[in-house]
Structure formats: C-alpha cells, structure tokens
Coordinates of C-alpha atoms in Angstrom, one line a residue:
X6 CA -15.4 -15.8 -12.3
X7 CA -15.2 -11.9 -12.2
X8 CA -16.8 -9.6 -14.8
X9 CA -13.2 -8.4 -16.1
X10 CA -11.4 -11.7 -16.1
X11 CA -8.9 -12.0 -18.6
X12 CA -8.4 -8.1 -18.9
X13 CA -5.7 -5.7 -17.9
X14 CA -6.5 -2.6 -16.3
X15 CA -4.2 0.4 -15.9
X16 CA -4.9 3.3 -13.2
X17 CA -3.4 6.5 -12.7
X18 CA -2.9 8.4 -9.1
X19 CA -3.1 4.1 -7.7
X20 CA -1.0 4.6 -4.8
X21 CA -3.8 5.9 -2.5
X22 CA -7.3 6.9 -2.1
X23 CA -9.7 6.3 -5.2
X24 CA -7.0 5.0 -7.4
X25 CA -6.0 2.3 -4.7
X26 CA -9.5 1.2 -4.6
X27 CA -10.0 1.2 -8.1
X28 CA -7.0 -1.2 -8.3
X29 CA -8.3 -3.6 -5.8
X30 CA -11.9 -3.6 -6.8
X31 CA -10.7 -4.4 -10.6
X32 CA -8.7 -6.8 -9.3
X33 CA -11.3 -8.7 -7.4
X34 CA -13.2 -8.6 -10.7
X35 CA -10.4 -10.4 -12.2
X36 CA -8.1 -7.7 -14.1
X37 CA -4.5 -7.7 -13.9
X38 CA -3.4 -4.2 -12.9
X39 CA -0.9 -1.5 -13.8
X40 CA -0.7 0.9 -11.2
X41 CA 1.0 4.5 -11.7
X42 CA 1.4 7.1 -9.5
X43 CA 3.9 10.1 -8.9
X44 CA 5.1 9.3 -5.5
X45 CA 6.1 12.6 -4.5
X46 CA 5.1 16.0 -3.3
X47 CA 4.5 18.6 -6.3
X48 CA 6.1 22.1 -4.6
X49 CA 3.0 24.1 -5.1
X50 CA 0.1 21.7 -3.8
X51 CA -0.2 21.8 -0.1
X52 CA -2.0 18.9 0.7
X53 CA 0.1 16.0 1.5
X54 CA 0.3 13.8 -1.7
X55 CA 1.3 10.0 -2.0
X56 CA 4.6 8.2 -1.1
X57 CA 6.2 4.9 -2.7
X58 CA 5.0 3.4 0.5
X59 CA 1.6 3.9 -0.3
X60 CA 2.2 2.3 -4.0
X61 CA 3.5 -0.4 -2.4
X62 CA 0.4 -0.9 -0.1
X63 CA -1.7 -1.1 -3.2
X64 CA 0.6 -3.6 -5.0
X65 CA 0.1 -5.7 -1.6
X66 CA -3.4 -5.4 -1.6
X67 CA -4.1 -6.2 -5.2
X68 CA -1.6 -9.4 -4.7
X69 CA -3.7 -10.5 -2.0
X70 CA -6.8 -10.9 -4.9
X71 CA -4.4 -13.2 -6.7
X72 CA -4.2 -11.0 -9.5
X73 CA -0.9 -9.6 -11.2
X74 CA 0.4 -6.0 -10.7
X75 CA 2.9 -3.9 -12.5
X76 CA 3.7 -0.9 -10.0
X77 CA 5.3 2.4 -11.7
X78 CA 6.4 5.4 -10.4
X79 CA 5.5 8.4 -13.1
X80 CA 4.2 11.8 -13.3
X81 CA 1.0 12.0 -15.8
X82 CA 2.4 15.5 -16.7
X83 CA 5.4 13.8 -18.3
X84 CA 4.0 12.5 -21.3
X85 CA 7.2 10.6 -22.9
X86 CA 7.9 9.1 -19.3
X87 CA 4.3 7.8 -19.3
X88 CA 4.1 6.4 -22.8
X89 CA 7.4 4.3 -21.8
X90 CA 5.8 3.2 -18.7
X91 CA 2.7 2.0 -20.4
X92 CA 4.6 0.2 -23.1
X93 CA 6.7 -1.7 -20.6
X94 CA 3.5 -2.8 -18.8
X95 CA 1.9 -3.6 -21.6
X96 CA 4.8 -5.7 -22.6
X97 CA 4.8 -7.6 -19.3
X98 CA 1.2 -8.3 -19.0
X99 CA 0.1 -8.9 -22.7
X100 CA -2.7 -6.4 -23.5
X101 CA -4.7 -3.3 -21.9
X102 CA -8.4 -3.2 -21.8
X103 CA -9.2 -0.8 -19.3
X104 CA -7.7 2.6 -18.3
X105 CA -8.9 4.8 -15.4
X106 CA -7.3 8.1 -15.6
X107 CA -7.9 8.6 -12.2
X108 CA -4.5 11.0 -11.1
X109 CA -5.5 14.5 -9.9
X110 CA -4.7 17.1 -6.9
X111 CA -6.8 19.8 -5.2
X112 CA -5.0 23.0 -3.8
X113 CA -7.2 24.2 -1.2
X114 CA -5.0 27.4 -1.5
X115 CA -7.3 29.9 0.6
X116 CA -6.3 32.1 -1.6
X117 CA -9.0 34.3 -2.4
X118 CA -8.6 38.1 -3.8
X119 CA -8.5 40.3 -0.6
X120 CA -8.8 37.0 1.5
X121 CA -6.2 35.2 4.2
X122 CA -3.9 34.4 1.4
X123 CA -4.1 37.2 -1.0
X124 CA -0.4 38.1 0.2
X125 CA 0.4 35.0 -1.7
X126 CA 3.6 36.0 -4.4
X127 CA 1.8 36.3 -7.9
X128 CA 4.0 33.6 -9.4
X129 CA 3.3 31.1 -6.8
X130 CA -0.5 31.5 -7.2
X131 CA 0.3 31.3 -11.1
X132 CA 2.2 28.1 -10.6
X133 CA -0.4 26.7 -8.3
X134 CA -3.1 27.2 -11.1
X135 CA -1.1 25.8 -13.8
X136 CA 0.3 22.5 -11.8
X137 CA -3.7 21.8 -10.8
X138 CA -4.8 22.2 -14.8
X139 CA -1.4 20.3 -15.8
X140 CA -1.8 17.2 -13.6
X141 CA -5.6 17.5 -13.7
X142 CA -6.4 17.8 -17.1
X143 CA -3.2 17.6 -19.2
X144 CA -2.5 14.6 -17.4
X145 CA -5.6 12.7 -18.4
X146 CA -4.7 14.0 -21.8
X147 CA -1.4 12.7 -22.0
X148 CA -2.8 9.4 -20.3
X149 CA -5.1 8.7 -23.1
X150 CA -2.2 9.5 -25.6
X151 CA -0.1 7.0 -23.9
X152 CA -2.9 4.1 -23.8
X153 CA -5.3 4.3 -26.3
X154 CA -3.1 2.8 -29.2
X155 CA -2.3 -0.2 -27.0
X156 CA -6.2 -0.9 -26.3
X157 CA -7.1 -0.6 -29.7
X158 CA -4.1 -2.9 -30.6
X159 CA -5.8 -5.5 -28.4
X160 CA -8.7 -5.7 -31.4
X161 CA -11.2 -6.3 -28.6
X162 CA -12.5 -3.0 -27.8
X163 CA -12.2 -1.5 -24.5
X164 CA -13.4 0.8 -21.7
X165 CA -11.8 4.1 -20.6
X166 CA -13.0 6.1 -17.3
X167 CA -11.9 9.7 -16.4
X168 CA -12.3 10.9 -13.1
X169 CA -13.9 14.3 -13.1
X170 CA -16.1 15.8 -10.0
X171 CA -19.4 17.2 -9.3
X172 CA -17.1 20.5 -10.0
X173 CA -17.0 19.2 -13.5
X174 CA -20.7 19.7 -14.1
X175 CA -21.6 22.5 -11.5
X176 CA -20.2 25.9 -11.0
X177 CA -18.6 26.5 -7.6
X178 CA -19.1 29.9 -5.9
X179 CA -15.7 29.8 -4.1
X180 CA -13.8 32.7 -4.2
X181 CA -10.3 30.9 -4.3
X182 CA -8.0 30.3 -7.1
X183 CA -7.3 27.0 -6.5
X184 CA -11.0 25.8 -6.9
X185 CA -11.2 27.8 -9.9
X186 CA -8.2 25.9 -11.5
X187 CA -10.1 22.5 -10.1
X188 CA -13.5 23.5 -11.5
X189 CA -11.9 24.2 -14.7
X190 CA -10.0 21.1 -15.1
X191 CA -12.7 19.2 -14.1
X192 CA -15.1 20.5 -16.7
X193 CA -12.1 20.0 -19.4
X194 CA -12.2 16.5 -18.6
X195 CA -16.2 16.2 -19.1
X196 CA -15.2 17.6 -22.8
X197 CA -12.3 15.8 -23.4
X198 CA -14.6 12.4 -22.8
X199 CA -16.8 13.6 -25.1
X200 CA -14.8 14.1 -27.7
X201 CA -12.9 10.8 -27.0
X202 CA -16.2 8.6 -27.0
X203 CA -17.0 10.0 -30.5
X204 CA -13.6 9.2 -31.6
X205 CA -12.9 6.0 -30.2
X206 CA -16.6 4.3 -31.0
X207 CA -15.6 3.2 -34.0
X208 CA -12.7 0.8 -32.6
X209 CA -15.5 -0.3 -30.0
X210 CA -13.8 1.6 -27.1
X211 CA -16.4 3.5 -24.6
X212 CA -15.1 6.5 -22.6
X213 CA -17.2 7.7 -19.8
X214 CA -16.3 10.1 -16.6
X215 CA -17.3 9.7 -13.0
X216 CA -18.2 12.7 -11.1
X217 CA -18.2 12.5 -7.4
X218 CA -19.0 14.5 -4.5
X219 CA -16.5 14.6 -1.6
X220 CA -14.7 11.2 -1.2
X221 CA -13.4 10.1 2.0
X222 CA -9.7 9.8 1.3
X223 CA -6.3 11.0 2.2
X224 CA -6.9 14.0 -0.1
X225 CA -9.7 15.3 1.5
X226 CA -9.1 14.3 5.2
X227 CA -5.6 15.9 6.3
X228 CA -4.9 18.9 8.4
X229 CA -4.4 21.2 5.4
X230 CA -8.3 20.8 4.4
X231 CA -9.4 20.8 8.0
X232 CA -7.5 24.0 8.4
X233 CA -9.3 25.3 4.9
X234 CA -12.8 24.8 6.1
X235 CA -11.7 26.1 9.5
X236 CA -10.5 29.1 7.9
X237 CA -13.8 29.3 5.7
X238 CA -16.7 27.8 7.9
X239 CA -19.4 29.0 5.3
X240 CA -17.8 26.8 2.8
X241 CA -19.7 23.9 4.3
X242 CA -23.0 25.2 3.0
X243 CA -21.9 25.0 -0.4
X244 CA -20.4 21.6 -0.2
X245 CA -23.5 19.6 1.3
X246 CA -25.0 16.3 -0.4
X247 CA -29.0 15.8 -0.4
X248 CA -28.2 12.4 1.1
X249 CA -27.4 12.4 5.0
X250 CA -23.4 11.7 4.3
X251 CA -20.7 14.1 4.4
X252 CA -18.9 12.3 1.6
X253 CA -19.1 9.0 0.2
X254 CA -16.3 6.0 0.4
X255 CA -13.7 5.9 -2.4
X256 CA -15.4 2.1 -2.9
X257 CA -18.6 3.5 -4.4
X258 CA -16.7 5.2 -7.0
X259 CA -15.1 2.1 -7.5
X260 CA -18.2 0.2 -7.9
X261 CA -19.5 2.5 -10.2
X262 CA -16.2 2.0 -12.6
X263 CA -16.7 -1.4 -12.5
X264 CA -20.1 -1.2 -14.1
X265 CA -19.1 1.2 -16.6
X266 CA -16.2 -0.7 -17.5
X267 CA -17.6 -4.3 -17.5
X268 CA -20.4 -5.8 -19.7
X269 CA -22.8 -4.6 -17.5
X270 CA -21.6 -1.1 -19.0
X271 CA -21.5 -2.3 -22.5
X272 CA -23.3 0.2 -24.7
X273 CA -22.6 3.2 -22.2
X274 CA -20.5 5.6 -23.9
X275 CA -20.2 9.7 -23.6
X276 CA -21.9 10.0 -20.2
X277 CA -20.9 11.7 -17.1
X278 CA -22.0 9.4 -13.9
X279 CA -22.1 11.5 -10.8
X280 CA -21.4 9.2 -7.4
X281 CA -22.8 12.3 -5.7
X282 CA -25.2 11.4 -2.9
X283 CA -27.4 14.1 -4.9
X284 CA -25.3 17.0 -4.6
X285 CA -26.0 18.0 -8.2
X286 CA -29.8 17.7 -7.5
X287 CA -29.6 20.8 -4.8
X288 CA -27.6 18.8 -2.1
X289 CA -26.9 22.0 -0.2
X290 CA -30.2 23.3 -0.2
X291 CA -31.9 19.9 0.7
X292 CA -29.6 19.9 3.7
X293 CA -30.4 23.6 4.7
X294 CA -34.5 22.7 4.0

C-alpha cells in the first residue's frame, strides 16, 4: 500500500529532471499520473529543453511502477490548451487529487549591464525576461486555473505544490537580466501559493511551495550553464550551500512533495518548504568559513 493509492496526480514539466522524478515518485506511492511538458525549445531560452523522447521515457518509468499514466504535450503558457488537456486526462483517469506545478525555465543569459552580453538586442532581452515570467509564474497561474475545479469536484480535498526556489525567498545579487526574471517569478509563486492556500482551504485543498537550492538535473548540468559559470566565476560564491553538497538530487525534492501531498502533510498549508542543504541559513558564508 502506498500513501497515494487511489489518487491521481498531475505534474507539469514532467518530461525530465524534477518533473520526471516527481512523476515516478508519486507513482511509486500509488498515484496514477498526468504528465505534461512542452517538449520543445522556447527560442529565447539558451538552455536545452526537454523533448518528446524525454516524455516517453517518463511514461516508461511510471509504467514500470504499475500505475497508469496519461502523457500530453502542452505549453503552460497556453491556458485554453492546458485546460483541454487536463479535462481529457481527468475524463480518462476519473479524478484529480494532486497537482504539482513544476514547469519552469532559467535563462542563464550572462546579459549584465556593461557585461559580456550587454550587446544583446533590447527586444531579445525583453523577450527573454517575459518568457521566463510567462512560463514560471503565469504558467503556474494557468495550471491552477486549469486544475482546481477538477480537484474541488472530487469532493475529497486535495493537495497542490508549486515549485518555487531558494530564489523565491532570497535576493540573488547577480547582475543578470535572466536571473532578475527568474527571481521575480519564483517570489511571485510564493505569493500566489499563499493566496491560493487561503482561497482553497474551505475545500480542504492544501497549497504549498517547495523551494530547492540547485538541483542536479539537465536544466542545471549542460554546456550553456557551464559556460555561464565559466564566464562568471565569482557566482560560485553566491550559490553555495551550508552542507557540503553542490546540488541536491531531484528525488530529494520529490520526497518533500510526497510528504506534503500525503496524509503526512494533512494539516500543512501555506508554507514554503526549502530543500536547500542550508542555502537559506547562510550557505555561501558557511562554505567560505
């Protein structure tokens, strides 16, 4: 018996990285899965994004747990399309109990005023800024709008987790337009979560965020990010954790989500849960010391 037997969980950004880990982990706990991912590259984002082959691999891994999975290619920025995907999936699986709004992007622009990419066309810089906000924040809002009515209709309450970041609780002193957008979006997610936690409490729906430090996923480990830190070596001092780990694993975040959405978290709502290896308690300073 798993902690989520008989439940259905929807995860956005599920093709790889944290989203895939959440899908597999929730399936291991007994949930059937709705896995959604854009499976395409957003032109302004330099970091390689997931593909349909990645989503198919998530489906294979969930299938190995014995749970059902419905996969769909969808862009969280497109609310009408997202709503159709959710309605079709609920029609197939019968209900919706858990929502993990995980889809997100990071730009790694290295576009600092007077810096190496200050030559970036202003229109391209604005597009990058808006795309990060549209995916990370508006996409989470769209996910809530597309899913909450289905959770309410189940009549048994539910749980929603929004993926924020340590950058949603802490200013990131990085003179980088993409990081500004990322930090703003992740702070916005926290505010959205707090409002939703109050709004949905009468329906016995709990809403929380997870706020990870760096997580070892393809979004963090790729040549674009390696070049970003290579061109800005001082940034390493800003991203240090107190514990002696450079990054946490995706399953560490998944385990926190299992705790929040299961009976173990039945009275937890409106909280920001760091999975941060001590980053927020002064990780960079602790590592320096």
